[in-house]
């Protein structure tokens, strides 16, 4: 196996760990009812799930990502939604997502510029835990299948 192919295999193995971690965190999430704890765990799940798809640096491969071929067609809308949440809200602060508005409530005595911005409704995400679990499990299954194919050719 050449160095690039071996590095590709290493990335797959690391992605396997990421997806396994996301699934374990989903199991932890099911034990908690408090919204503040659930929101933090959901954010972690999405960031961890998105990691393989977000572009990763290698030694021989400058930018490696897990491709959409690992995501079942019927789950790609949810995948895209989670990727956008990770990209625009959880891992970055995108103005296009937050759409901040600044008001000027200043007076002669005090300068005051409150800001409003778009938040996120974790409640809707909480209602889709089973769908998220199925998505991550499906991607994980396809990835593990590919890893076994590579290992069978060692």
Short mmCIF file of C-alpha atoms in Angstrom, two decimals:
data_model
loop_
_atom_site.label_atom_id
_atom_site.label_comp_id
_atom_site.label_asym_id
_atom_site.label_seq_id
_atom_site.Cartn_x
_atom_site.Cartn_y
_atom_site.Cartn_z
CA UNK A 1 0.00 0.00 0.00
CA UNK A 2 1.41 3.40 -0.94
CA UNK A 3 1.73 6.20 1.66
CA UNK A 4 -1.34 8.10 0.40
CA UNK A 5 -3.55 5.00 0.47
CA UNK A 6 -2.32 4.12 3.95
CA UNK A 7 -3.02 7.67 5.11
CA UNK A 8 -6.52 7.43 3.61
CA UNK A 9 -7.04 4.28 5.71
CA UNK A 10 -5.79 6.08 8.82
CA UNK A 11 -8.29 8.89 8.25
CA UNK A 12 -11.08 6.33 7.95
CA UNK A 13 -10.05 4.76 11.24
CA UNK A 14 -10.04 8.16 12.95
CA UNK A 15 -13.46 8.96 11.47
CA UNK A 16 -14.69 5.66 12.85
CA UNK A 17 -13.71 6.87 16.31
CA UNK A 18 -15.47 10.22 15.75
CA UNK A 19 -18.72 8.54 14.72
CA UNK A 20 -18.49 6.06 17.58
CA UNK A 21 -18.00 8.97 19.99
CA UNK A 22 -21.06 10.75 18.60
CA UNK A 23 -23.13 7.60 19.07
CA UNK A 24 -21.89 7.18 22.65
CA UNK A 25 -22.76 10.80 23.41
CA UNK A 26 -26.25 10.20 22.00
CA UNK A 27 -26.63 7.38 24.54
CA UNK A 28 -25.54 9.75 27.31
CA UNK A 29 -27.99 12.38 26.05
CA UNK A 30 -30.91 10.01 26.57
CA UNK A 31 -30.20 9.98 30.32
CA UNK A 32 -30.58 13.75 30.76
CA UNK A 33 -33.77 15.79 30.84
CA UNK A 34 -32.39 19.26 31.68
CA UNK A 35 -32.38 21.42 28.52
CA UNK A 36 -29.06 23.11 29.31
CA UNK A 37 -27.25 19.76 29.54
CA UNK A 38 -29.05 18.37 26.49
CA UNK A 39 -28.14 21.44 24.40
CA UNK A 40 -24.45 21.12 25.22
CA UNK A 41 -24.50 17.41 24.40
CA UNK A 42 -26.38 18.01 21.13
CA UNK A 43 -23.82 20.61 20.09
CA UNK A 44 -21.02 18.16 20.86
CA UNK A 45 -22.76 15.40 18.90
CA UNK A 46 -23.13 17.60 15.83
CA UNK A 47 -19.56 18.89 15.95
CA UNK A 48 -18.21 15.36 16.41
CA UNK A 49 -20.41 13.95 13.63
CA UNK A 50 -19.37 16.73 11.23
CA UNK A 51 -15.64 16.40 11.92
CA UNK A 52 -14.98 13.72 9.25
CA UNK A 53 -16.82 15.79 6.63
CA UNK A 54 -15.22 19.14 7.43
CA UNK A 55 -11.78 18.85 5.81
CA UNK A 56 -8.80 17.45 7.66
CA UNK A 57 -5.07 17.86 7.08
CA UNK A 58 -2.83 14.92 6.40
CA UNK A 59 0.85 14.40 5.65
CA UNK A 60 0.40 13.11 2.10
CA UNK A 61 -3.18 14.24 1.58
CA UNK A 62 -3.49 18.02 2.01
CA UNK A 63 -7.25 17.95 2.67
CA UNK A 64 -9.19 14.79 3.42
CA UNK A 65 -12.95 14.52 3.92
CA UNK A 66 -15.46 11.76 4.21
CA UNK A 67 -17.57 11.97 1.06
CA UNK A 68 -21.35 12.02 0.72
CA UNK A 69 -21.29 8.48 -0.66
CA UNK A 70 -21.29 7.34 2.99
CA UNK A 71 -24.55 9.21 3.68
CA UNK A 72 -27.73 7.43 2.52
CA UNK A 73 -29.74 9.46 -0.01
CA UNK A 74 -32.82 9.62 2.20
CA UNK A 75 -30.78 11.13 5.06
CA UNK A 76 -28.85 13.77 3.13
CA UNK A 77 -31.19 16.62 4.04
CA UNK A 78 -30.64 15.99 7.74
CA UNK A 79 -26.90 15.60 7.09
CA UNK A 80 -26.84 18.98 5.30
CA UNK A 81 -28.79 20.60 8.13
CA UNK A 82 -26.34 19.29 10.75
CA UNK A 83 -23.34 20.33 8.65
CA UNK A 84 -24.75 23.84 8.28
CA UNK A 85 -25.39 24.10 12.02
CA UNK A 86 -21.81 23.07 12.70
CA UNK A 87 -20.41 25.43 10.09
CA UNK A 88 -22.53 28.50 10.72
CA UNK A 89 -23.38 28.36 14.41
CA UNK A 90 -21.47 25.83 16.49
CA UNK A 91 -17.93 26.02 15.11
CA UNK A 92 -18.04 29.53 13.62
CA UNK A 93 -19.83 32.82 14.18
CA UNK A 94 -21.39 33.57 10.81
CA UNK A 95 -23.18 36.86 10.41
CA UNK A 96 -25.27 35.34 7.63
CA UNK A 97 -26.74 32.87 10.13
CA UNK A 98 -26.99 35.11 13.19
CA UNK A 99 -28.22 38.19 11.27
CA UNK A 100 -27.48 40.63 14.13
CA UNK A 101 -29.42 43.87 14.44
CA UNK A 102 -28.03 46.75 16.47
CA UNK A 103 -30.29 49.41 17.92
CA UNK A 104 -29.32 52.80 19.23
CA UNK A 105 -31.04 53.45 22.55
CA UNK A 106 -28.56 56.10 23.57
CA UNK A 107 -29.54 59.11 25.62
CA UNK A 108 -27.72 62.24 26.63
CA UNK A 109 -26.58 60.46 29.80
CA UNK A 110 -25.57 57.11 28.35
CA UNK A 111 -24.54 55.53 25.07
CA UNK A 112 -26.35 52.21 24.64
CA UNK A 113 -26.40 49.85 21.63
CA UNK A 114 -28.30 46.63 22.35
CA UNK A 115 -28.08 43.84 19.81
CA UNK A 116 -30.55 41.15 18.83
CA UNK A 117 -29.64 38.11 16.77
CA UNK A 118 -30.97 34.80 15.58
CA UNK A 119 -30.57 32.00 18.10
CA UNK A 120 -31.25 28.32 17.64
CA UNK A 121 -34.24 26.22 18.64
CA UNK A 122 -32.72 23.18 20.32
CA UNK A 123 -36.22 21.90 21.03
CA UNK A 124 -36.75 20.99 17.39
CA UNK A 125 -33.41 19.21 17.34
CA UNK A 126 -34.29 17.32 20.51
CA UNK A 127 -37.40 15.96 18.80
CA UNK A 128 -35.21 14.44 16.08
CA UNK A 129 -32.81 12.44 18.23
CA UNK A 130 -33.92 9.16 16.67
CA UNK A 131 -33.37 10.54 13.16
CA UNK A 132 -29.93 11.85 14.13
CA UNK A 133 -29.05 8.50 15.70
CA UNK A 134 -30.14 6.68 12.53
CA UNK A 135 -28.09 9.03 10.35
CA UNK A 136 -24.91 8.63 12.38
CA UNK A 137 -25.43 4.86 12.66
CA UNK A 138 -25.90 4.58 8.89
CA UNK A 139 -22.76 6.56 8.09
CA UNK A 140 -20.84 4.60 10.73
CA UNK A 141 -22.00 1.29 9.25
CA UNK A 142 -20.96 2.30 5.70
CA UNK A 143 -17.60 3.54 6.92
CA UNK A 144 -16.90 0.33 8.84
CA UNK A 145 -17.84 -1.68 5.77
CA UNK A 146 -15.27 0.29 3.73
CA UNK A 147 -12.61 -0.15 6.43
CA UNK A 148 -13.14 -3.94 6.35
CA UNK A 149 -12.77 -3.93 2.54
CA UNK A 150 -9.44 -2.12 2.83
CA UNK A 151 -8.24 -4.43 5.61
CA UNK A 152 -9.16 -7.50 3.56
CA UNK A 153 -6.74 -6.27 0.89
CA UNK A 154 -3.77 -5.80 3.27
#
